[in-house]
Amino acid sequence: NLLVNGATGIAVGMATNIAPHNVGEVCDALLLLIDDPNCGFKDILEKLPGPDFPTGGIICGRKGIVDAYVSGKGHLRVRCKAHVESPKKGRENIVITEIPYMTVKSAIVSKIADCVHEGQIDEIADVRDESDRQGMRIVVELKKDADSQVVLNKLYRFTPLQSTFAIQNVALVNNRPEMLNIKQMLQYYIDHRLVVIQRRTRFLLRKYRQRAHILEGLILAVSDIDEIINLIKSSPDAPTAKERLMKKPLRLAESQTLRNILPEAFVAEKSQSDQYLSAQQADAILTMQLQRLTGLEIEKLAKEYAEIFKQINDCEELLASRKLQLDVIKADLEEIKKKYSTPRRTELAGEEAEDINMEDLIADEETIVTISHAGYIKRTPVDAYRKQGRGGKGVIGSDTKEGDFLEHLFVASTHDYLLIFTSKGICHWLKVYHIPELSRQSKGRNIVNLIQIGADEKITSILAVREFDDKRQLMMATAKGNVKKTVLSAYGNPRSSGLIAIKLEEGDSLIGAAITSGQDEVILGTADGMAIRFHEEQVRSMGRASIGVVGIKLREGDEVVSMVIVEPGASLLTVCEKGYGKRTDLDDYRPQHRGGLGLINIKTTDRNGRVVAIKAVHDHDELMLITAKGMIIRTGLDQVREIGRNTAGVRMIRLDDDDKLVAAERLIVEDDHSDKTEA
């Protein structure tokens, strides 16, 4: 009962909380322990994998179960069982069909409603209880385009749909409370059943022996029934008759029928010497009905005695053999299992349910992150920027203050880490979801409120990273043409003040950083329109604080503006400050050895101005162009045809006379056959 039904109780200085289990699984575990008393906890867990709550639900992870079974104490994380339905296009419903043990359905519905009213879960449109005789059904209707997994995580955190069941297997053993592991609990049950069987068998043995004694007297009496009847008839009263019966010597009759039925030992003992009746036997004869004197009834007495004699022998054998007693327990368990076993209700999930953190409550979706020249940062949904044709006027991307302009724009997931590199070669960490989500027109929040960046530092590169591994490399380039490569895992331990990403020479600054596979090719582009392509194997992996090696040799007044990692099938996009640019096949840039002057990439005429950025792009990509006045245009690159390397390019964005292009960012578009353009 303790394991199958569970138990909960609190006393002075102690408490018990035993989880209910599946009766069939408990029977299997008991049978295992009977057959193999030396079995381990692992063997028991195979038969009894965990508690089975009557309300169902999901137990997350095995650690709490193992702790409880091995030590008698553990904590289980129990979640509701839910699935997602889509009754309408663009809308989803979370349907809860099972809830954690010891929780109340009405309280859960009320708590969900409270969370909505308090603004903790604002993605919920309605909650209703549709439970009926067919089963439980709590429907949580979501608002349009709400992320069901994020809402479910919030429900786990803020409502009893995820709860902790604390197991404490305290039970009385010989009237003393003890903390028991699962093997002890099972063994104590087996020991208890042995005691019950022994007591029951002794009771039956005593009962059978008493009946056998009476039957022996009746059988002896009917062997000389005429004398017995005469003796009773001649007695003046019942006590005298009883006394005379007890003094009369009797022997078993020479009846072949009785001899064939009765046990041989009984026949031999009772037929060869005089037998005397006991008081109980004499009373039984005096109260015997006359119909018992018929030949058929006498034969029944003999058969009954033979059967009881066999039962007495069986009881004596059972009391003398522990193995036979265990066989009885096994037979009882098999019968219980056959009669009462039901399928498991509570599902066991392999993964541990960790505490719901902030990241679990935020949808994993792509967003556009922008940082202005003055250091104002924000994130905006990708859809906030409508797609336009090449040469369009653009839309306001940010309401920048006078003298400020957008300097960085890139796409990242809300669950990514941002590696923010400054001009001084320092790397800072920042989770994307920590960046405030604001409208397209908002200027954002100053980044100094999020990371510790000096007033004389400028953000030069930002990378979105999910995992820090040893297989990928971080390639960096400086304005003076130096390049350095370091394993990505070296940047996996953040500090509040940032990490040294690269050691810089005096007057140099970090202009870009990129993640490589270790087998990529790199292109460096300069402000005066030069470019060099080389394999990254020419740059050995170094420590974080090293200077690096020469990547490109610069002419006087020139500087590196961008670093590009070559992608298969891509072309090189070059954008100049006066809104002109071009795409060129990467094959036009032959690989060279690092440290050279490189090749002419674009003509930096008065019409074009100096180069702002170079990017590796594909036909299906889109482009974000940012001007000093905060104007942004989003355009498809399929509208920009490829032209030769040493050319002037075409107009990319129409600029006012007092405006200029300051940044360009590639947007990767996935073809999902939908009418929604995703970046």
XYZ file of C-alpha atoms in Angstrom:
679
model
C 0.000 0.000 0.000
C 2.835 2.414 0.751
C 4.286 2.166 -2.741
C 1.095 1.682 -4.745
C -1.111 4.258 -3.018
C 1.594 6.505 -1.595
C 1.379 8.258 1.746
C 1.706 11.775 3.109
C 1.999 12.767 6.728
C 3.578 15.262 9.097
C 4.474 14.575 12.704
C 6.617 16.263 15.317
C 10.134 16.494 13.941
C 9.500 14.297 10.892
C 7.452 14.029 7.724
C 6.784 11.447 5.068
C 5.823 11.837 1.441
C 5.790 8.579 -0.497
C 4.855 8.749 -4.167
C 2.227 6.404 -5.639
C 3.388 3.764 -8.114
C 1.925 1.524 -10.775
C 0.708 -1.710 -9.212
C 1.943 -3.847 -12.103
C 5.442 -2.348 -11.953
C 5.586 -2.806 -8.164
C 4.640 -6.463 -8.603
C 7.398 -6.875 -11.203
C 9.958 -5.310 -8.861
C 8.872 -7.595 -5.984
C 9.099 -10.663 -8.201
C 12.590 -9.585 -9.244
C 13.715 -9.169 -5.629
C 12.251 -12.553 -4.662
C 14.093 -14.289 -7.505
C 17.321 -12.315 -7.025
C 17.765 -10.902 -3.511
C 21.167 -9.487 -4.521
C 19.835 -7.403 -7.416
C 20.968 -3.786 -7.589
C 19.107 -0.499 -7.827
C 19.671 -0.427 -11.573
C 17.865 -3.764 -11.943
C 14.978 -2.531 -9.811
C 14.739 0.676 -11.882
C 14.262 -1.411 -15.011
C 11.160 -2.984 -13.456
C 10.014 0.027 -11.429
C 11.154 3.057 -13.485
C 9.491 5.671 -11.305
C 6.317 6.875 -9.583
C 3.033 6.741 -11.458
C 0.694 9.538 -10.421
C -3.069 9.061 -10.849
C -3.314 12.492 -12.534
C -0.707 11.549 -15.160
C 1.683 14.290 -16.207
C 5.359 14.065 -17.111
C 8.273 13.426 -14.743
C 11.256 15.296 -16.191
C 14.556 13.482 -15.831
C 15.691 10.436 -13.873
C 18.019 12.021 -11.314
C 15.298 12.733 -8.754
C 13.936 9.201 -9.141
C 17.367 7.638 -8.692
C 18.085 9.810 -5.641
C 14.774 8.841 -4.047
C 15.213 5.139 -4.782
C 18.824 4.968 -3.585
C 18.681 7.264 -0.547
C 14.971 7.499 0.190
C 14.917 11.233 -0.507
C 14.670 13.102 -3.803
C 12.858 15.799 -5.762
C 10.853 15.175 -8.922
C 10.033 17.900 -11.436
C 6.510 17.123 -12.684
C 4.949 18.906 -15.644
C 1.539 18.893 -17.207
C 0.911 17.042 -20.430
C -0.008 19.462 -23.186
C -0.145 19.669 -26.953
C -0.626 22.457 -29.474
C -3.634 22.738 -31.786
C -4.088 25.187 -34.676
C -7.822 25.873 -35.048
C -7.220 29.027 -37.122
C -4.493 30.158 -39.472
C -1.873 32.108 -37.584
C -3.299 31.136 -34.182
C -2.493 28.294 -31.827
C -4.102 26.796 -28.738
C -2.236 25.049 -25.939
C -4.425 22.157 -24.743
C -3.619 20.726 -21.303
C -4.901 17.185 -20.777
C -3.053 16.115 -17.615
C -1.830 18.126 -14.626
C 0.821 17.470 -11.947
C -0.080 15.389 -8.897
C -1.568 17.251 -5.912
C -2.574 20.265 -8.016
C -6.154 21.473 -8.498
C -7.559 22.149 -11.954
C -9.698 25.126 -10.920
C -6.721 26.723 -9.150
C -4.588 26.297 -12.273
C -7.169 27.971 -14.508
C -7.506 30.814 -12.021
C -3.711 31.245 -11.816
C -3.361 31.407 -15.607
C -6.018 34.115 -15.709
C -4.183 36.042 -12.975
C -0.917 35.846 -14.947
C -2.674 37.328 -17.966
C -4.230 40.150 -15.960
C -0.919 40.973 -14.244
C 0.933 41.077 -17.554
C 3.234 38.131 -16.815
C 1.935 36.246 -19.872
C 0.603 38.733 -22.394
C 0.477 36.284 -25.327
C -2.697 34.598 -24.015
C -6.042 35.683 -25.465
C -8.321 33.401 -23.442
C -8.324 30.397 -21.101
C -11.243 28.052 -20.589
C -12.015 24.701 -19.009
C -13.551 22.275 -21.515
C -13.251 19.179 -19.315
C -16.080 16.637 -19.484
C -16.695 12.957 -18.826
C -14.274 12.131 -21.623
C -11.373 13.646 -19.660
C -9.547 16.831 -18.752
C -9.139 19.612 -21.312
C -7.900 23.085 -20.388
C -7.611 25.279 -23.492
C -5.210 28.237 -23.500
C -5.952 30.316 -26.587
C -2.965 32.319 -27.837
C -2.849 35.619 -29.629
C -1.944 35.719 -33.293
C 1.670 34.762 -34.090
C 2.452 33.997 -30.425
C 5.173 31.386 -29.866
C 3.470 28.419 -28.173
C 6.724 27.051 -26.714
C 7.568 30.365 -25.094
C 4.071 30.616 -23.621
C 4.334 27.044 -22.338
C 7.650 27.901 -20.667
C 5.993 30.871 -19.001
C 3.137 28.661 -17.816
C 5.705 26.263 -16.336
C 7.372 29.127 -14.480
C 4.408 31.141 -13.243
C 1.713 28.488 -12.672
C 1.454 25.043 -10.994
C 1.636 23.365 -14.429
C 5.195 22.566 -13.388
C 5.640 21.572 -9.776
C 8.113 19.762 -7.556
C 7.177 16.560 -5.746
C 9.525 16.017 -2.800
C 9.890 12.309 -1.984
C 10.701 11.390 1.605
C 10.301 7.664 2.198
C 9.906 7.653 5.986
C 8.025 4.666 7.420
C 7.648 2.896 10.773
C 9.843 -0.177 11.064
C 9.284 -2.044 14.343
C 7.569 1.101 15.638
C 10.597 3.268 14.815
C 10.612 5.817 11.938
C 13.260 5.093 9.306
C 14.249 6.583 5.950
C 14.018 3.716 3.466
C 15.403 3.217 0.002
C 13.343 1.395 -2.588
C 15.022 -1.964 -2.032
C 14.384 -1.792 1.718
C 10.736 -0.925 1.141
C 10.283 -3.863 -1.182
C 12.140 -6.228 1.162
C 10.102 -5.130 4.167
C 6.960 -5.877 2.180
C 8.254 -9.360 1.352
C 9.172 -9.943 5.001
C 5.716 -8.773 6.045
C 4.070 -11.128 3.585
C 6.165 -14.007 4.948
C 4.897 -13.263 8.448
C 1.324 -13.090 7.185
C 1.654 -16.413 5.369
C 3.165 -18.064 8.425
C 0.419 -16.758 10.701
C -2.291 -17.749 8.249
C -0.793 -21.220 7.799
C -0.496 -21.795 11.549
C -4.115 -20.758 11.985
C -5.254 -23.116 9.244
C -3.074 -25.926 10.604
C -4.609 -25.530 14.024
C -8.094 -25.541 12.498
C -7.371 -28.612 10.348
C -5.946 -30.536 13.306
C -9.013 -29.781 15.406
C -11.307 -31.010 12.648
C -9.180 -34.075 12.037
C -9.394 -34.964 15.729
C -13.218 -34.822 15.637
C -13.328 -36.871 12.439
C -11.104 -39.538 13.980
C -13.622 -39.936 16.815
C -16.589 -40.126 14.449
C -14.878 -42.697 12.267
C -14.036 -44.854 15.297
C -17.626 -44.547 16.553
C -19.210 -45.672 13.325
C -16.852 -48.657 13.272
C -18.787 -50.012 16.297
C -21.991 -48.085 15.906
C -24.330 -50.687 17.442
C -22.412 -50.741 20.739
C -22.246 -46.959 20.737
C -26.012 -46.642 20.222
C -26.778 -49.165 22.984
C -24.381 -47.393 25.327
C -26.065 -44.055 24.727
C -29.562 -45.545 25.060
C -28.737 -47.219 28.367
C -27.261 -44.060 29.880
C -29.598 -42.116 32.214
C -28.327 -38.714 31.032
C -25.900 -37.006 28.614
C -22.998 -36.554 31.063
C -23.144 -40.239 31.939
C -23.271 -41.139 28.247
C -20.261 -38.925 27.564
C -18.306 -40.463 30.426
C -19.132 -44.018 29.326
C -18.171 -43.185 25.702
C -14.773 -41.869 26.811
C -14.112 -45.103 28.769
C -15.149 -47.483 25.987
C -12.249 -48.983 23.986
C -12.723 -48.706 20.192
C -10.973 -50.012 17.116
C -11.223 -49.172 13.421
C -13.620 -51.546 11.652
C -12.282 -54.081 9.189
C -13.895 -52.232 6.289
C -12.115 -52.393 2.971
C -13.887 -49.256 1.828
C -12.558 -47.250 4.755
C -9.105 -48.705 4.362
C -9.048 -47.639 0.700
C -9.975 -44.075 1.587
C -8.183 -43.418 4.868
C -4.433 -42.837 5.143
C -2.414 -45.998 5.806
C -0.821 -44.572 8.946
C -4.242 -43.840 10.395
C -5.538 -47.325 9.548
C -2.517 -49.028 11.051
C -2.668 -47.025 14.285
C -6.397 -47.190 14.881
C -6.994 -50.849 13.947
C -4.214 -52.578 15.917
C -4.817 -51.183 19.413
C -7.656 -49.913 21.534
C -8.499 -46.249 21.084
C -10.312 -43.994 23.546
C -12.364 -40.941 22.733
C -11.544 -37.485 24.007
C -14.111 -35.157 25.523
C -14.381 -33.206 22.258
C -14.868 -36.427 20.277
C -17.506 -37.708 22.696
C -19.417 -34.405 22.445
C -19.313 -34.648 18.652
C -20.741 -38.190 18.730
C -23.542 -37.197 21.073
C -24.529 -34.299 18.792
C -24.219 -36.307 15.571
C -27.400 -36.650 13.474
C -28.721 -40.131 12.757
C -28.387 -39.559 8.992
C -24.635 -39.592 9.432
C -24.904 -43.292 10.221
C -25.714 -44.238 6.628
C -23.037 -45.956 4.650
C -22.675 -43.006 2.239
C -22.207 -40.503 5.089
C -19.614 -42.737 6.716
C -17.708 -42.776 3.448
C -17.927 -38.967 3.292
C -16.392 -38.747 6.763
C -13.495 -40.874 5.617
C -12.974 -38.775 2.493
C -13.115 -35.547 4.487
C -10.526 -36.891 6.917
C -8.239 -37.916 4.040
C -8.488 -34.430 2.522
C -7.800 -32.688 5.835
C -4.915 -35.035 6.499
C -3.412 -33.902 3.180
C -3.987 -30.228 4.028
C -2.263 -30.714 7.375
C 0.764 -32.158 5.602
C 0.760 -29.226 3.122
C 0.654 -26.675 5.950
C 3.487 -28.376 7.788
C 5.587 -28.425 4.606
C 4.832 -24.746 3.945
C 5.858 -23.709 7.468
C 9.067 -25.689 7.149
C 10.105 -24.199 3.762
C 10.908 -20.492 3.068
C 11.035 -21.265 -0.651
C 7.457 -22.531 -0.632
C 6.366 -19.416 1.268
C 8.062 -17.193 -1.362
C 6.320 -19.207 -4.082
C 2.989 -18.367 -2.449
C 3.937 -14.663 -2.440
C 4.900 -14.870 -6.113
C 1.608 -16.549 -6.997
C -0.297 -13.852 -5.089
C 1.654 -11.092 -6.875
C 0.998 -12.650 -10.267
C -2.700 -12.790 -9.462
C -2.751 -9.161 -8.277
C -0.894 -8.040 -11.391
C -3.270 -9.934 -13.666
C -6.330 -8.565 -11.920
C -5.403 -4.956 -11.151
C -2.496 -3.908 -13.370
C -3.157 -0.909 -15.642
C -1.010 0.979 -18.172
C 1.308 3.633 -16.740
C -0.264 7.097 -16.647
C 2.733 9.271 -15.851
C 5.244 9.683 -18.666
C 8.964 9.590 -17.881
C 10.995 12.128 -19.852
C 14.714 11.512 -20.247
C 15.779 15.156 -20.041
C 15.976 16.971 -16.758
C 13.684 19.978 -16.455
C 15.999 22.739 -15.404
C 14.757 25.920 -13.819
C 12.981 28.102 -16.346
C 15.315 31.014 -16.998
C 14.847 34.258 -18.877
C 15.946 32.732 -22.178
C 13.201 30.082 -22.043
C 10.581 32.829 -21.790
C 11.712 34.602 -24.962
C 10.947 33.409 -28.476
C 13.971 32.285 -30.485
C 13.520 34.511 -33.523
C 15.600 36.672 -35.783
C 15.780 40.385 -35.105
C 17.653 43.376 -36.499
C 20.147 44.944 -34.116
C 21.311 48.480 -34.817
C 23.955 50.588 -33.086
C 24.406 54.270 -33.796
C 27.671 56.181 -34.010
C 26.904 57.692 -30.590
C 26.433 54.197 -29.111
C 22.640 53.834 -29.024
C 21.587 50.202 -29.423
C 18.196 48.567 -30.033
C 16.641 45.542 -31.646
C 13.728 45.666 -34.061
C 11.646 42.953 -35.775
C 12.895 42.203 -39.282
C 9.450 42.913 -40.740
C 9.685 46.551 -39.610
C 11.779 47.285 -42.698
C 9.829 46.900 -45.922
C 11.582 45.735 -49.045
C 12.184 48.375 -51.779
C 13.684 48.461 -55.205
C 17.240 49.515 -56.000
C 17.650 53.275 -56.069
C 14.704 53.874 -53.741
C 14.627 56.661 -51.194
C 14.427 54.331 -48.152
C 12.615 54.577 -44.811
C 13.609 56.155 -41.554
C 15.529 53.470 -39.699
C 16.159 55.453 -36.535
C 15.327 58.827 -35.129
C 18.941 59.733 -34.434
C 19.860 62.905 -32.668
C 21.623 65.631 -34.609
C 25.176 64.624 -35.471
C 24.487 60.888 -34.837
C 23.911 58.163 -37.416
C 23.487 54.392 -37.586
C 26.830 52.690 -37.832
C 26.103 48.959 -37.316
C 23.178 46.880 -38.504
C 23.022 43.081 -38.477
C 20.640 40.172 -38.056
C 20.842 37.889 -34.999
C 18.653 35.496 -33.039
C 17.272 36.616 -29.704
C 19.039 33.631 -28.063
C 22.452 34.427 -29.533
C 25.426 35.829 -27.693
C 26.802 39.016 -29.164
C 30.572 39.355 -29.253
C 31.060 43.097 -29.424
C 34.543 44.156 -30.557
C 35.788 47.683 -30.009
C 38.376 49.702 -31.843
C 40.765 49.102 -28.940
C 40.686 45.346 -29.490
C 38.407 44.532 -26.518
C 35.649 41.899 -26.769
C 32.430 42.208 -24.731
C 29.570 39.725 -24.243
C 25.877 40.560 -24.550
C 22.757 38.411 -24.898
C 20.555 39.654 -27.736
C 17.393 39.487 -25.636
C 19.002 41.887 -23.136
C 18.940 44.541 -25.846
C 15.713 46.575 -25.571
C 13.208 45.878 -28.360
C 12.049 49.243 -29.701
C 10.290 50.672 -32.746
C 12.069 51.413 -35.998
C 11.950 55.143 -35.319
C 13.274 54.960 -31.745
C 16.880 55.995 -31.225
C 17.535 53.119 -28.776
C 19.346 52.859 -25.472
C 22.933 53.853 -24.851
C 25.117 50.765 -24.936
C 27.095 51.923 -21.899
C 24.043 50.838 -19.866
C 24.561 47.259 -21.114
C 28.351 46.829 -21.336
C 31.358 48.626 -19.898
C 32.761 50.494 -22.890
C 35.063 53.507 -22.658
C 34.158 56.939 -24.034
C 37.142 56.782 -26.398
C 36.208 53.324 -27.738
C 34.239 52.663 -30.909
C 32.362 49.468 -31.728
C 33.870 48.061 -34.900
C 32.408 44.562 -35.222
C 29.628 42.493 -33.697
C 29.239 38.723 -34.100
C 26.277 36.542 -33.146
C 27.369 33.222 -31.576
C 25.407 30.299 -30.111
C 28.228 28.032 -28.896
C 31.926 28.503 -28.202
C 33.781 25.479 -29.562
C 37.342 24.487 -30.401
C 36.680 23.737 -34.069
C 36.013 27.291 -35.237
C 38.407 30.218 -35.333
C 37.968 33.944 -34.779
C 39.702 35.977 -37.502
C 40.390 39.676 -36.875
C 41.775 42.497 -38.998
C 43.079 45.949 -38.129
C 43.057 49.261 -39.987
C 46.814 48.988 -40.565
C 46.407 45.685 -42.363
C 47.282 43.181 -39.629
C 45.308 39.937 -39.236
C 45.109 37.511 -36.323
C 43.396 34.153 -35.758
C 42.410 32.673 -32.379
C 40.319 29.619 -31.458
C 36.696 30.655 -30.696
C 36.570 28.866 -27.316
C 39.153 31.348 -25.991
C 36.320 33.901 -25.870
C 33.827 31.694 -24.004
C 34.388 33.099 -20.499
C 33.102 36.658 -20.281
C 34.257 39.360 -17.910
C 32.342 42.448 -16.926
C 35.188 44.627 -18.212
C 35.599 42.617 -21.434
C 38.396 40.413 -22.807
C 41.480 41.395 -24.758
C 40.704 40.201 -28.290
C 43.892 41.437 -30.023
C 46.956 43.429 -29.061
C 47.209 46.577 -31.182
C 50.164 48.614 -32.336
C 50.204 52.302 -31.500
C 47.786 54.199 -33.718
C 46.108 51.012 -34.983
C 42.502 49.927 -34.420
C 40.420 46.802 -34.875
C 38.137 47.123 -37.946
C 36.501 43.711 -38.146
C 36.147 40.170 -36.812
C 34.632 37.025 -38.310
C 34.200 33.361 -37.413
C 35.918 30.842 -39.712
C 36.102 27.077 -40.023
C 39.909 26.981 -40.175
C 39.801 26.220 -43.920
C 38.360 29.457 -45.297
C 39.715 32.203 -47.517
C 39.814 35.846 -46.449
C 39.454 39.082 -48.434
C 40.592 42.426 -47.042
C 39.196 45.573 -48.644
C 40.662 49.067 -48.288
C 39.162 52.555 -48.402
C 41.088 53.363 -51.595
C 39.549 50.425 -53.467
C 42.231 47.738 -53.099
C 41.550 44.118 -52.089
C 43.615 41.010 -51.343
C 42.474 37.389 -51.133
C 44.449 34.727 -49.211
C 43.885 31.412 -47.414
C 43.514 31.583 -43.647
C 46.017 28.735 -43.224
C 48.655 31.374 -43.948
C 47.736 32.830 -40.532
C 48.556 30.478 -37.658
C 46.278 30.345 -34.613
C 47.554 32.588 -31.829
C 46.647 33.593 -28.295
C 44.136 36.297 -27.479
C 46.688 38.954 -26.589
C 48.944 38.614 -29.669
C 49.394 41.277 -32.388
C 48.999 39.028 -35.406
C 50.719 39.170 -38.825
C 50.552 41.417 -41.907
C 47.498 40.727 -44.045
C 47.815 43.481 -46.688
C 50.445 46.085 -47.458
C 48.909 49.566 -47.545
C 49.827 52.668 -49.504
C 50.136 55.954 -47.657
C 46.782 57.283 -46.494
C 44.979 54.014 -47.149
C 43.413 51.806 -44.497
C 41.485 48.536 -44.284
C 37.704 49.051 -44.014
C 36.326 45.500 -44.218
C 37.222 41.834 -43.938
C 35.189 39.201 -45.798
C 35.161 35.403 -45.463
C 34.794 33.845 -48.924
C 31.604 31.806 -49.393
C 31.019 29.249 -52.203
C 28.906 30.694 -55.027
C 29.046 34.204 -53.588
C 30.064 37.445 -55.236
C 31.806 40.429 -53.687
C 29.681 43.504 -53.066
C 31.544 46.813 -52.722
C 29.716 49.921 -51.459
C 31.085 53.466 -51.593
C 30.178 56.434 -49.406
C 28.318 58.353 -52.138
C 25.767 55.566 -52.628
C 27.433 53.716 -55.515
C 28.551 50.110 -55.525
C 28.924 46.919 -57.514
C 28.938 43.139 -57.428
C 31.887 41.205 -58.824
C 32.453 37.480 -59.219
C 34.867 36.256 -56.550
C 36.801 34.383 -59.222
C 38.006 37.786 -60.424
C 40.033 37.996 -57.209
C 42.799 35.444 -57.545
C 44.282 34.072 -54.306
C 47.545 35.695 -53.315
C 49.992 35.408 -50.468
C 49.118 37.589 -47.531
C 51.187 40.744 -47.080
C 50.949 42.005 -50.683
C 49.324 45.157 -52.084
C 46.446 43.139 -53.568
C 44.326 43.997 -56.648
C 42.177 46.962 -57.670
C 38.680 46.288 -56.424
C 36.745 49.430 -57.476
C 37.544 52.852 -58.880
C 37.294 55.358 -56.047
C 36.419 58.362 -58.213
C 34.882 61.604 -57.020
C 31.486 60.204 -58.020
C 31.917 57.083 -55.848
C 33.927 58.403 -52.925
C 35.905 56.068 -50.707
C 34.891 52.477 -50.008
C 32.600 52.032 -46.996
C 32.347 48.242 -46.902
C 32.740 45.013 -48.853
C 30.443 41.999 -48.375
C 30.204 38.436 -49.684
C 26.646 38.136 -51.060
C 24.319 35.818 -53.041
C 21.537 36.560 -55.522
C 18.791 35.699 -53.040
C 20.215 37.918 -50.281
C 18.970 41.368 -49.422
C 20.911 44.458 -48.454
C 20.496 47.112 -45.768
C 22.165 50.454 -46.588
C 22.540 53.049 -43.823
C 23.247 56.733 -44.281
C 24.716 59.297 -41.917
C 21.257 60.878 -41.517
C 19.793 57.587 -40.314
C 18.082 56.697 -43.612
C 17.854 52.985 -44.353
C 16.957 51.187 -47.573
C 16.326 47.458 -47.841
C 16.785 46.092 -51.351
C 17.156 42.737 -53.061
C 20.602 41.976 -54.453
C 19.099 40.234 -57.470
C 18.533 43.776 -58.772
C 22.278 44.487 -58.717
C 23.973 42.807 -61.679
C 27.545 41.543 -61.555
C 30.194 43.650 -63.315
C 33.967 43.521 -63.619
C 36.475 44.101 -60.864
C 38.116 47.329 -62.050
C 34.888 49.317 -62.676
C 33.028 52.246 -61.090
C 29.735 50.512 -60.187
C 26.078 51.631 -60.173
C 23.865 53.701 -57.855
C 22.752 51.719 -54.785
C 20.916 54.476 -52.883
C 19.897 58.016 -53.778
C 21.437 60.406 -51.263
C 20.907 64.022 -50.396
C 23.848 66.289 -51.156
C 24.752 66.606 -47.485
C 24.308 62.884 -46.694
C 26.639 59.949 -47.217
C 26.584 56.162 -46.864
C 28.153 54.917 -43.624
C 27.320 51.187 -43.446
C 25.925 48.242 -45.390
C 24.631 44.940 -44.054
C 23.721 41.730 -45.843
C 20.413 40.052 -44.950
C 20.172 36.302 -45.593
C 16.722 35.332 -46.914
C 15.457 31.743 -46.599
C 13.147 30.489 -49.345
C 10.276 29.029 -47.360
C 7.638 29.386 -50.133
C 5.669 31.782 -47.968
C 4.462 35.282 -48.632
C 6.545 36.575 -45.732
C 10.101 37.692 -46.391
C 12.413 36.522 -43.604
C 15.876 37.807 -42.916
